[in-house]
mmCIF file of N, CA and C in Angstrom:
data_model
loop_
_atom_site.group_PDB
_atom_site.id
_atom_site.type_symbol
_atom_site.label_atom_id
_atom_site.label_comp_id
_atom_site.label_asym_id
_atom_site.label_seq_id
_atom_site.Cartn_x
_atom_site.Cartn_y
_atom_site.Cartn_z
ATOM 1 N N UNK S 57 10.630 -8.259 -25.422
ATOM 2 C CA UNK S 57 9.405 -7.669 -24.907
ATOM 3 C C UNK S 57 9.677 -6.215 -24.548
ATOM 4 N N UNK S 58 8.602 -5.236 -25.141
ATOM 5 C CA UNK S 58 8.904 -3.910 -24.890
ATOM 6 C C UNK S 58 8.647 -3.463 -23.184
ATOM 7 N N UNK S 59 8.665 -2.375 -22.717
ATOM 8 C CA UNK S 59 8.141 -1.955 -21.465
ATOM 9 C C UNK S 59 6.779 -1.694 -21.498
ATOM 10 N N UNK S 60 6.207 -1.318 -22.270
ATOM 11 C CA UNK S 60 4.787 -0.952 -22.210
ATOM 12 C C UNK S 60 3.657 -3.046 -22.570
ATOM 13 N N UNK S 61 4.705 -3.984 -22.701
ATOM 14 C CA UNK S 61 4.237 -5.400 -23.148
ATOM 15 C C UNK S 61 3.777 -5.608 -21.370
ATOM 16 N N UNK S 62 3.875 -5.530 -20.370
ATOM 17 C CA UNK S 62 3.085 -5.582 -19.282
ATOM 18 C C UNK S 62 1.771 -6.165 -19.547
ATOM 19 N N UNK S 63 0.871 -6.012 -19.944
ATOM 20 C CA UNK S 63 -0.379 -6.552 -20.422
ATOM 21 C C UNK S 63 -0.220 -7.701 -21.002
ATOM 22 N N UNK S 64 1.088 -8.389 -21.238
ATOM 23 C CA UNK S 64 1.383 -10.029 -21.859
ATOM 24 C C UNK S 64 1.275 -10.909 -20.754
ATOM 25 N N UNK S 65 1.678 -9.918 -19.654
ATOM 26 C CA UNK S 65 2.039 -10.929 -18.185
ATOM 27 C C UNK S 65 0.909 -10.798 -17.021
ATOM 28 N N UNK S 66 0.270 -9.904 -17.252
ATOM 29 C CA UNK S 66 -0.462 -9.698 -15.844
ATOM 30 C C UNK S 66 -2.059 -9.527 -16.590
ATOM 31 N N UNK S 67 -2.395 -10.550 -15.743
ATOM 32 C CA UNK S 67 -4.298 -11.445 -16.343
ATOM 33 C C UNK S 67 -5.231 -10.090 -15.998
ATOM 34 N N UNK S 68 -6.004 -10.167 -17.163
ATOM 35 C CA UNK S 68 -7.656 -9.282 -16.756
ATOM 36 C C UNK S 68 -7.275 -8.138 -17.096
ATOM 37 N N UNK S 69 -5.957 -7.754 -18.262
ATOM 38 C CA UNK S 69 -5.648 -6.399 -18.758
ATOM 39 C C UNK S 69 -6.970 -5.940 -20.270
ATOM 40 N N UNK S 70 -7.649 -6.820 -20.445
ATOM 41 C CA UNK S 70 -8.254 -6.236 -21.524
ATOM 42 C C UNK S 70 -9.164 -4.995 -21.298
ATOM 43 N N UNK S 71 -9.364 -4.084 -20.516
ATOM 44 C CA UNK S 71 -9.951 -3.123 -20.372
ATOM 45 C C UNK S 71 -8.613 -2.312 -20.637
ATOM 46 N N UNK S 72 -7.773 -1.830 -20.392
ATOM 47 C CA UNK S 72 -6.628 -1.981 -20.761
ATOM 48 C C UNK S 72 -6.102 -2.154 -22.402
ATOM 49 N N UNK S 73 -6.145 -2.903 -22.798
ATOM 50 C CA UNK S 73 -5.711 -2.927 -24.226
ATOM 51 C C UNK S 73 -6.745 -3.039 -24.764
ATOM 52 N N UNK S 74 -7.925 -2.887 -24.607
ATOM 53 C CA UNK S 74 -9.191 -2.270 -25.666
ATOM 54 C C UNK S 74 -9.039 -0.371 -25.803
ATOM 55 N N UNK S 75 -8.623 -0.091 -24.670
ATOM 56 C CA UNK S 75 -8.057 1.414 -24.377
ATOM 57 C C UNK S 75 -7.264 1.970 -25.377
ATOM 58 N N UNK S 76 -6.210 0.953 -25.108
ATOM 59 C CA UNK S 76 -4.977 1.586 -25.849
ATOM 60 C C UNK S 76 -4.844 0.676 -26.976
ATOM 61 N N UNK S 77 -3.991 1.228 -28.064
ATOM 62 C CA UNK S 77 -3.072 0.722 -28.975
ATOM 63 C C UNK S 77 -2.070 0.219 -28.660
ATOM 64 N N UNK S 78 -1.273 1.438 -27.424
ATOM 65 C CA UNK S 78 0.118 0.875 -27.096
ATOM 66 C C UNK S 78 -0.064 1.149 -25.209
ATOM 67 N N UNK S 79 -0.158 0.058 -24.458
ATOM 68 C CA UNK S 79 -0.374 0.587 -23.771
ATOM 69 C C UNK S 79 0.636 1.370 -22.877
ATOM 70 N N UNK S 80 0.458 1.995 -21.820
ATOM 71 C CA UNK S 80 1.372 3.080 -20.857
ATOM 72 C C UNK S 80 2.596 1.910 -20.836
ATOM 73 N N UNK S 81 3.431 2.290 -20.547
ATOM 74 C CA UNK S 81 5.186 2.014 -19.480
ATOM 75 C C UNK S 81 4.956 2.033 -18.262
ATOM 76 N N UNK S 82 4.801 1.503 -17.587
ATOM 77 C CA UNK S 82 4.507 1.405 -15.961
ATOM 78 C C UNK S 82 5.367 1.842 -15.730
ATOM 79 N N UNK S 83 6.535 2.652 -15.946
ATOM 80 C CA UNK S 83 7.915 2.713 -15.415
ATOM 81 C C UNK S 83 7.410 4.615 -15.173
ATOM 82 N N UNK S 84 6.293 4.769 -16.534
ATOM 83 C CA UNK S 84 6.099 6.201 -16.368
ATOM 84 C C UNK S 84 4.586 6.545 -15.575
ATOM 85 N N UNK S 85 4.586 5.431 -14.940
ATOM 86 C CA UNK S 85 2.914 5.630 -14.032
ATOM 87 C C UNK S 85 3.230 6.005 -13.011
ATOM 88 N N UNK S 86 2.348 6.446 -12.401
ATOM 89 C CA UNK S 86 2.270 7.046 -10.551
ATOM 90 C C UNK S 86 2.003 5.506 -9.912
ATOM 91 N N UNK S 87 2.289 5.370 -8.928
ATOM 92 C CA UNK S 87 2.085 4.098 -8.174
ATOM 93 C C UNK S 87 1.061 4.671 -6.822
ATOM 94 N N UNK S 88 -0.141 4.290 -6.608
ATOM 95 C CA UNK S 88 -1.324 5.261 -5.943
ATOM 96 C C UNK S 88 -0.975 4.392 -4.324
ATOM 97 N N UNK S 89 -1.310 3.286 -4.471
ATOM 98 C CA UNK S 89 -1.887 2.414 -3.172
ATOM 99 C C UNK S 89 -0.999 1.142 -3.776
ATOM 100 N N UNK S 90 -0.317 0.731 -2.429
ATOM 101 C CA UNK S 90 0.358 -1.076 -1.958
ATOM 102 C C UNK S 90 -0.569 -0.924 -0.545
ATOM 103 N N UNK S 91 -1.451 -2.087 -0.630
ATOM 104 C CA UNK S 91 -2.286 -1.906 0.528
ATOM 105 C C UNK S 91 -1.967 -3.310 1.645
ATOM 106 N N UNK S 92 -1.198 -3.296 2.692
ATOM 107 C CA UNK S 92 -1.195 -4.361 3.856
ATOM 108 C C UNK S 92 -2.503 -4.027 4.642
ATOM 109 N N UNK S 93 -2.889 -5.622 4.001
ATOM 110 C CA UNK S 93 -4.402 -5.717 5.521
ATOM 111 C C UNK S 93 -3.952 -6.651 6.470
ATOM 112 N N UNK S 94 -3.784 -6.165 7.819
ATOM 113 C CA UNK S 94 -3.659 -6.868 8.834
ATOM 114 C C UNK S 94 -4.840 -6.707 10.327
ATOM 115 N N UNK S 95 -5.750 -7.081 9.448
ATOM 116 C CA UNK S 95 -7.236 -7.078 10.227
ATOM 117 C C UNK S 95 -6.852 -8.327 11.375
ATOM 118 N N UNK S 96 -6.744 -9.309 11.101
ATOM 119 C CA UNK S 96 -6.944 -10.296 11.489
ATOM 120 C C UNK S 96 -5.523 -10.139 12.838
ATOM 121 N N UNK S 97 -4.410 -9.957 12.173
ATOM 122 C CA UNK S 97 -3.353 -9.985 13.060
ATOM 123 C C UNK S 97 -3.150 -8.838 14.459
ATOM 124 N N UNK S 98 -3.740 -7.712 14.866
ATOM 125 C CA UNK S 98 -3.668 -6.468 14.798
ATOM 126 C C UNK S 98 -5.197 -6.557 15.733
ATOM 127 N N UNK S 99 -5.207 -6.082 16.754
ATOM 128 C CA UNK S 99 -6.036 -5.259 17.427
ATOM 129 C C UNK S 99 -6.477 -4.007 18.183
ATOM 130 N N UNK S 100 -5.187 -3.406 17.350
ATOM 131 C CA UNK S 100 -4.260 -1.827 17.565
ATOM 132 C C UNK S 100 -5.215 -0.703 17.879
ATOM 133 N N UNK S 101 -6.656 -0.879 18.301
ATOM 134 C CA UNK S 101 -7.451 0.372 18.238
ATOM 135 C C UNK S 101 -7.491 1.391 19.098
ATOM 136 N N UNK S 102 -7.072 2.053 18.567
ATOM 137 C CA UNK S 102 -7.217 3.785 19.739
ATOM 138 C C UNK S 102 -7.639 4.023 21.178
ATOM 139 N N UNK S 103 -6.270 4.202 21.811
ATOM 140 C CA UNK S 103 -7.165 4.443 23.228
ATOM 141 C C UNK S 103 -7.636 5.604 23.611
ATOM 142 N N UNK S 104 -7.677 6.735 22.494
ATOM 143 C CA UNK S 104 -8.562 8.092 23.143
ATOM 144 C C UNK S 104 -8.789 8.422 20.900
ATOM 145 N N UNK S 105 -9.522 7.433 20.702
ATOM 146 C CA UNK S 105 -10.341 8.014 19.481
ATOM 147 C C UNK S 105 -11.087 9.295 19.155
ATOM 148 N N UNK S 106 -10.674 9.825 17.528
ATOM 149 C CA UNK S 106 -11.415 11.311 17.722
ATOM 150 C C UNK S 106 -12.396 11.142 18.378
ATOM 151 N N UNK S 107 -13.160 12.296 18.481
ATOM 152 C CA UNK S 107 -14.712 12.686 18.646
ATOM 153 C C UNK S 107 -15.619 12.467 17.920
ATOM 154 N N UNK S 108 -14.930 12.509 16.667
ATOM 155 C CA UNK S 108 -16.341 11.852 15.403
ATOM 156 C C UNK S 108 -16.417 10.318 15.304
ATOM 157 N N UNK S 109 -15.709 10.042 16.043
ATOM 158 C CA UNK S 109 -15.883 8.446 15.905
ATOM 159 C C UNK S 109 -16.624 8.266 17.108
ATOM 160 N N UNK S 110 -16.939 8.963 18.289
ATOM 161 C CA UNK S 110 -17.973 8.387 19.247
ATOM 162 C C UNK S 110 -18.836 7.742 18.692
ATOM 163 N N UNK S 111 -19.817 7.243 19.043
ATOM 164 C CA UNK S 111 -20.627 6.405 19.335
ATOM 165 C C UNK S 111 -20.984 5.593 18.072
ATOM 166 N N UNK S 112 -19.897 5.227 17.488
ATOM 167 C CA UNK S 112 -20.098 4.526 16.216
ATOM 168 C C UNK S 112 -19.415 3.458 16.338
ATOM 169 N N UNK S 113 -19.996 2.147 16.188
ATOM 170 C CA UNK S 113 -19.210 0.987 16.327
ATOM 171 C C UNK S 113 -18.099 0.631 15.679
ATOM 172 N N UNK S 114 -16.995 0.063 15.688
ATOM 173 C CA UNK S 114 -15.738 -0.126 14.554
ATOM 174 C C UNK S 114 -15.087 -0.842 14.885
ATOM 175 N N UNK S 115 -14.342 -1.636 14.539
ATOM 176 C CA UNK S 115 -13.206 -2.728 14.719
ATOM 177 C C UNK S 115 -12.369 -2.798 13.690
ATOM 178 N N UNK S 116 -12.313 -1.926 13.202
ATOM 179 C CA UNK S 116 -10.684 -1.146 11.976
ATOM 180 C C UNK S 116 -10.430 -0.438 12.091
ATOM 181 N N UNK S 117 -9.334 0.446 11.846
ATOM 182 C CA UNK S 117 -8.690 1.451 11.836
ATOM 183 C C UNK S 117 -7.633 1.097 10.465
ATOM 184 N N UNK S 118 -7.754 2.082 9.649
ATOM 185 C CA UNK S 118 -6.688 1.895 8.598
ATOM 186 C C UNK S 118 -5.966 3.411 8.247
ATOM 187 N N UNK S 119 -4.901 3.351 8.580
ATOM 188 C CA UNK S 119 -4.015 4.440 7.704
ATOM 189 C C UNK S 119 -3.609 4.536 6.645
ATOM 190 N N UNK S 120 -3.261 5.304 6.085
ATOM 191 C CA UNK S 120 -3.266 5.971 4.549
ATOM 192 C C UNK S 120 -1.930 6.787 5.018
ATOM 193 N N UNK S 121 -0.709 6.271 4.110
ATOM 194 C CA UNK S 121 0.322 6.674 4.844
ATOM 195 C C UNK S 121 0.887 7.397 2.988
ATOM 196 N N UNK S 122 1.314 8.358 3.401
ATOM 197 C CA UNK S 122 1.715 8.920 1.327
ATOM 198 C C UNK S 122 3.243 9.607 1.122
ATOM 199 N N UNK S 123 4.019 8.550 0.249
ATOM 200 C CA UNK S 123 4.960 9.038 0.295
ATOM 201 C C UNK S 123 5.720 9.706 -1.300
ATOM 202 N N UNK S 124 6.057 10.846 -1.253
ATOM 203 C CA UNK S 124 6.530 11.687 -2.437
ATOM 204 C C UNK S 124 8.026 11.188 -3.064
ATOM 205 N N UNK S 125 8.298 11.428 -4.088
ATOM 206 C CA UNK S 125 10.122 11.158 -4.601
ATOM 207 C C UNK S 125 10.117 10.003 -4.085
ATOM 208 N N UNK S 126 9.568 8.881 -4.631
ATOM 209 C CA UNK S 126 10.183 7.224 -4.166
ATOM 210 C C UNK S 126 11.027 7.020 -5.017
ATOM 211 N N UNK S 127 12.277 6.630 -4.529
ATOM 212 C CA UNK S 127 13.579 5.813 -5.441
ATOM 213 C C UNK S 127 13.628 4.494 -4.956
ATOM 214 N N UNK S 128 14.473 4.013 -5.664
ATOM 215 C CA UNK S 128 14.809 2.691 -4.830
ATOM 216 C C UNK S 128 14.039 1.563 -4.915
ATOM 217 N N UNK S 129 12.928 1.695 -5.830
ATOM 218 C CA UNK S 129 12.082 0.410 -5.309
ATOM 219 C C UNK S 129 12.149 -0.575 -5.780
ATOM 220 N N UNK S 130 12.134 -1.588 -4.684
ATOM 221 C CA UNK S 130 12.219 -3.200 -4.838
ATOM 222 C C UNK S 130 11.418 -3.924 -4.382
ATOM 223 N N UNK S 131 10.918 -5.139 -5.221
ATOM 224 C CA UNK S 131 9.781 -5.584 -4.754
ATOM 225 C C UNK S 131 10.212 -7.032 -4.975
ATOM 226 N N UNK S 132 10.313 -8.071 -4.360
ATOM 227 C CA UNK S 132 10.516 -9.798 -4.509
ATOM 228 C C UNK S 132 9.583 -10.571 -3.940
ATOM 229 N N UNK S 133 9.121 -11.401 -5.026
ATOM 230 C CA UNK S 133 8.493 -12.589 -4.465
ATOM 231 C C UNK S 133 7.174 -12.354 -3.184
ATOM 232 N N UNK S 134 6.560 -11.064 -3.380
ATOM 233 C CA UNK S 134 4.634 -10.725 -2.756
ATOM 234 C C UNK S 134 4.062 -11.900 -2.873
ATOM 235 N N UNK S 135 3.543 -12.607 -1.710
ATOM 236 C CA UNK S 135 3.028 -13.421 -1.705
ATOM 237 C C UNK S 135 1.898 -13.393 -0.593
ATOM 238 N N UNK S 136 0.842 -14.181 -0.499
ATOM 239 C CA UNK S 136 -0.450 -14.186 0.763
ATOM 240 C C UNK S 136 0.081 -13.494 2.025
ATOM 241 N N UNK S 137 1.400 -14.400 2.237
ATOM 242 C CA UNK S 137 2.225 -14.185 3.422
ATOM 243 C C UNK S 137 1.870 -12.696 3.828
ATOM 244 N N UNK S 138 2.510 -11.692 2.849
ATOM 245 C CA UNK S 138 2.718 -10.435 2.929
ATOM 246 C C UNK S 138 1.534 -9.804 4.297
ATOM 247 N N UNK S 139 0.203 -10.468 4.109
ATOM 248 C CA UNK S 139 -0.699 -10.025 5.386
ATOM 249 C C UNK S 139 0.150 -10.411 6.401
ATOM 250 N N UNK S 140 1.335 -10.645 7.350
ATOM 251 C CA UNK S 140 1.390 -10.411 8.672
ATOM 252 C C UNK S 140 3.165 -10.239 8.027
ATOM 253 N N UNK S 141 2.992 -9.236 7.546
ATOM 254 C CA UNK S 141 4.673 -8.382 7.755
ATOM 255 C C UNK S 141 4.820 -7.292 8.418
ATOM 256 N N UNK S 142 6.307 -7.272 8.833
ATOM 257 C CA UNK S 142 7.080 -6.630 9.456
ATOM 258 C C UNK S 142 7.034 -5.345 8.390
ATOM 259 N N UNK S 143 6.723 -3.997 8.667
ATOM 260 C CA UNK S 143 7.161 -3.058 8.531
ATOM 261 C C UNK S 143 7.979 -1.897 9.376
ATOM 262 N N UNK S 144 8.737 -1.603 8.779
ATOM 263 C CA UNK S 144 9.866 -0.940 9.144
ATOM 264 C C UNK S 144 10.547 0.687 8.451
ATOM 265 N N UNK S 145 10.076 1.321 8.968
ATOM 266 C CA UNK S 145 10.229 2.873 8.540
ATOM 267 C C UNK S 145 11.868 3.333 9.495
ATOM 268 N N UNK S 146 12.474 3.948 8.847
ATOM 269 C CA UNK S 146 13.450 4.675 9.468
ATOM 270 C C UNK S 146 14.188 6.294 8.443
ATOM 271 N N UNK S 147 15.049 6.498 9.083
ATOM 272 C CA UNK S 147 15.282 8.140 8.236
ATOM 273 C C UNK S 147 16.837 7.534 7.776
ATOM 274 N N UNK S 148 17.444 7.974 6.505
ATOM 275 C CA UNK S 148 18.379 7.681 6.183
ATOM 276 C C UNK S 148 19.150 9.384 5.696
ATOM 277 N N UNK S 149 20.190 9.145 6.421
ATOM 278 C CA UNK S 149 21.055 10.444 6.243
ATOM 279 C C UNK S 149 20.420 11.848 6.653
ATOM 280 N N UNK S 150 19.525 11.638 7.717
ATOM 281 C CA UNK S 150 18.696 12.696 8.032
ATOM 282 C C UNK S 150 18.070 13.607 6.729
ATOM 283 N N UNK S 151 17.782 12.509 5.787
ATOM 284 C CA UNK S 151 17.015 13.168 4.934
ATOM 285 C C UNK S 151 15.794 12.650 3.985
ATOM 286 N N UNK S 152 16.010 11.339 4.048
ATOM 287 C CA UNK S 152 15.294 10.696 3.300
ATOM 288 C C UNK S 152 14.558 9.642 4.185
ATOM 289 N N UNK S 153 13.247 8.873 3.865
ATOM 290 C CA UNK S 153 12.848 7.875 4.826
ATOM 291 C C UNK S 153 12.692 6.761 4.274
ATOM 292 N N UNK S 154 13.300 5.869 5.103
ATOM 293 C CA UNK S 154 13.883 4.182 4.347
ATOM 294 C C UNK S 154 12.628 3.466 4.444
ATOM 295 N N UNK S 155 11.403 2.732 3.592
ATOM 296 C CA UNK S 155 10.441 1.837 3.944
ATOM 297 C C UNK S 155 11.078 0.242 3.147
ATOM 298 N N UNK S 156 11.096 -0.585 4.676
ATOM 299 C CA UNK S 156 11.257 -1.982 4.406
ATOM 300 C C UNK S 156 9.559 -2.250 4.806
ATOM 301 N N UNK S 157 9.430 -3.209 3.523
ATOM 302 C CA UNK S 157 7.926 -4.273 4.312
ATOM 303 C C UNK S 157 8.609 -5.555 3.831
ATOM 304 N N UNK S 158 8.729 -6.541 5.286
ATOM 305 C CA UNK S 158 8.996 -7.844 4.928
ATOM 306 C C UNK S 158 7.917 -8.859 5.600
ATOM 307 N N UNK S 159 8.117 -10.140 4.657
ATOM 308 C CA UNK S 159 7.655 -10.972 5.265
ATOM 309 C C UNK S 159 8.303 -12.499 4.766
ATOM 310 N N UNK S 160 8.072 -13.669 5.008
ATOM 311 C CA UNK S 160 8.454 -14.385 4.682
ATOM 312 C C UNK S 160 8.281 -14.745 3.075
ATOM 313 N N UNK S 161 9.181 -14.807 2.051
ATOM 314 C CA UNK S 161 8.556 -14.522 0.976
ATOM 315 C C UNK S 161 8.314 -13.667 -0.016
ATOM 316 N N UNK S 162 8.431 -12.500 0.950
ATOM 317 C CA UNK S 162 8.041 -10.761 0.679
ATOM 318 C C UNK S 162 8.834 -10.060 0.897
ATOM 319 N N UNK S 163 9.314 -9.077 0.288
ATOM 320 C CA UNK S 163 10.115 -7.957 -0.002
ATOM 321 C C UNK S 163 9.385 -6.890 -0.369
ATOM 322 N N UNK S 164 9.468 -5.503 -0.162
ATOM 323 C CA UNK S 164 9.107 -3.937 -0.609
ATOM 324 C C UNK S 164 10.204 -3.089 0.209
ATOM 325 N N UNK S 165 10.673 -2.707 -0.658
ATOM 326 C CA UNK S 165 11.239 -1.413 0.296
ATOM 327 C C UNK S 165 11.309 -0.207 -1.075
ATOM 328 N N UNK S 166 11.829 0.622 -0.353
ATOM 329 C CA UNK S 166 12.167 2.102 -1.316
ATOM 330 C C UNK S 166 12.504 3.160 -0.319
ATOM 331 N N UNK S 167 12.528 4.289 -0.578
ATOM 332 C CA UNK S 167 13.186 5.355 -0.393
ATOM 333 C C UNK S 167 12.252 6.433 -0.676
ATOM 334 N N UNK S 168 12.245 7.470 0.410
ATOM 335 C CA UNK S 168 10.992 8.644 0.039
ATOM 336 C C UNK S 168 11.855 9.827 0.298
ATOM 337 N N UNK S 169 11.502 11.111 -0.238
ATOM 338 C CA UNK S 169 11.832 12.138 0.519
ATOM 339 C C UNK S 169 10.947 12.760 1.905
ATOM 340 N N UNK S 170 10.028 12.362 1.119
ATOM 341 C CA UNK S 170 8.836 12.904 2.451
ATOM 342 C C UNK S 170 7.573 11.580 2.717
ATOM 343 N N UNK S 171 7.349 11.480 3.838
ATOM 344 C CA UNK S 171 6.316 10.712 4.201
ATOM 345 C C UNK S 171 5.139 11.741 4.904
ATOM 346 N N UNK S 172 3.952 10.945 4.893
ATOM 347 C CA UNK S 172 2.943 12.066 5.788
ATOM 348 C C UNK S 172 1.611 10.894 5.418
ATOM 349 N N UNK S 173 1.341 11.051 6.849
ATOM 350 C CA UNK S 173 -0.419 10.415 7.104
ATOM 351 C C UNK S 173 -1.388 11.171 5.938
ATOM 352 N N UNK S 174 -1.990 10.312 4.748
ATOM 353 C CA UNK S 174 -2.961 11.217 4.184
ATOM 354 C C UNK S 174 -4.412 11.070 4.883
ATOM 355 N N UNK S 175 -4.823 9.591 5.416
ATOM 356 C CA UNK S 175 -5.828 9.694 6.010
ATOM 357 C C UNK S 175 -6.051 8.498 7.466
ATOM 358 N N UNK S 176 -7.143 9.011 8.085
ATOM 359 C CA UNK S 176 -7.189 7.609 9.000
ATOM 360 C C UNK S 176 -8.698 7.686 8.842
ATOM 361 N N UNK S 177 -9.308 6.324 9.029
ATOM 362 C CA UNK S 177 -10.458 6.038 8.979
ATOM 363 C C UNK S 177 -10.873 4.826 9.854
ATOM 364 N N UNK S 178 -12.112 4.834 10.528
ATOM 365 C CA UNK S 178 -12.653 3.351 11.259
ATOM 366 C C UNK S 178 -13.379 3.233 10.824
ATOM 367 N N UNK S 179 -13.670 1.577 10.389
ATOM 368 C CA UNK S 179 -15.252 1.625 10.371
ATOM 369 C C UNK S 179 -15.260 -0.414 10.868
ATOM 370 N N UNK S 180 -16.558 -0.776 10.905
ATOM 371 C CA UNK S 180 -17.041 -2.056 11.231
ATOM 372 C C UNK S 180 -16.471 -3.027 10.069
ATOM 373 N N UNK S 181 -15.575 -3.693 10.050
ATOM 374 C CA UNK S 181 -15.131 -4.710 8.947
ATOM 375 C C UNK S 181 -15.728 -6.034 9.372
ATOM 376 N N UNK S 182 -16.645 -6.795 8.728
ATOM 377 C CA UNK S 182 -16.870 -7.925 8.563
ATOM 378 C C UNK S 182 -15.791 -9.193 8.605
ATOM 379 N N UNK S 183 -15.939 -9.912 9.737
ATOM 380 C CA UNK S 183 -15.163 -11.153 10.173
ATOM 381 C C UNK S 183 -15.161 -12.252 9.371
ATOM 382 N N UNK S 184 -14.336 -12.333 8.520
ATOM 383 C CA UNK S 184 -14.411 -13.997 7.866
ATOM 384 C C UNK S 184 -14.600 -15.165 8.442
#
């Protein structure tokens, strides 16, 4: 199986290979968003929220966290679980920043040169 055969293994690629002939190498894609929702676990909300969030109701808060030069990455066995993991940021060799996300099941980590908040946002999320 080539690198660009990805579309053999992972369901609902035909938008995707109606596109292409051959499709991309994931190896040569940008990786945008790994998104942990921990709505349910998490009642972390701001105790002195901007100003534009006055008088607007909300019960989320989500960060948008963006990291440049990722090496290293490893990913095992993502599973449901993954909603109530342990994440774990630290600096390695005073130069680089180490991201573990675990959970039972779950593995992510990698290696950044730079990390930085791209956004924060609240808004009212609907309760299952």
């Amino acid at each position: 199986m080539g690198e660009s055969d990805w579309t053999e293994i992972v369901g609902g690629t035909e938008a995707v290979t109606d596109a292409y002939i051959t499709p991309p190498n994931l190896n040569e894609c940008r990786l945008y968003y790994a998104q942990i929702d921990e709505r349910e676990a998490s009642s972390a909300l701001p105790s002195n929220p901007p100003a534009e969030w006055t008088g607007r109701e909300y019960n989320t808060v989500e960060f948008y966290l963006k990291f440049t030069d990722v090496s290293n990455l490893r990913v095992k066995g993502w599973t449901f679980s993954a909603r109530d993991a342990h994440v774990a940021l630290s600096v390695l060799g005073g130069e680089r920043v180490s991201v573990t996300i675990e959970a039972e099941g779950s593995h992510l980590g990698f290696s950044a040169s730079t990390s930085s908040l791209a956004r924060i946002r609240s808004y009212l999320a609907a309760r299952e």
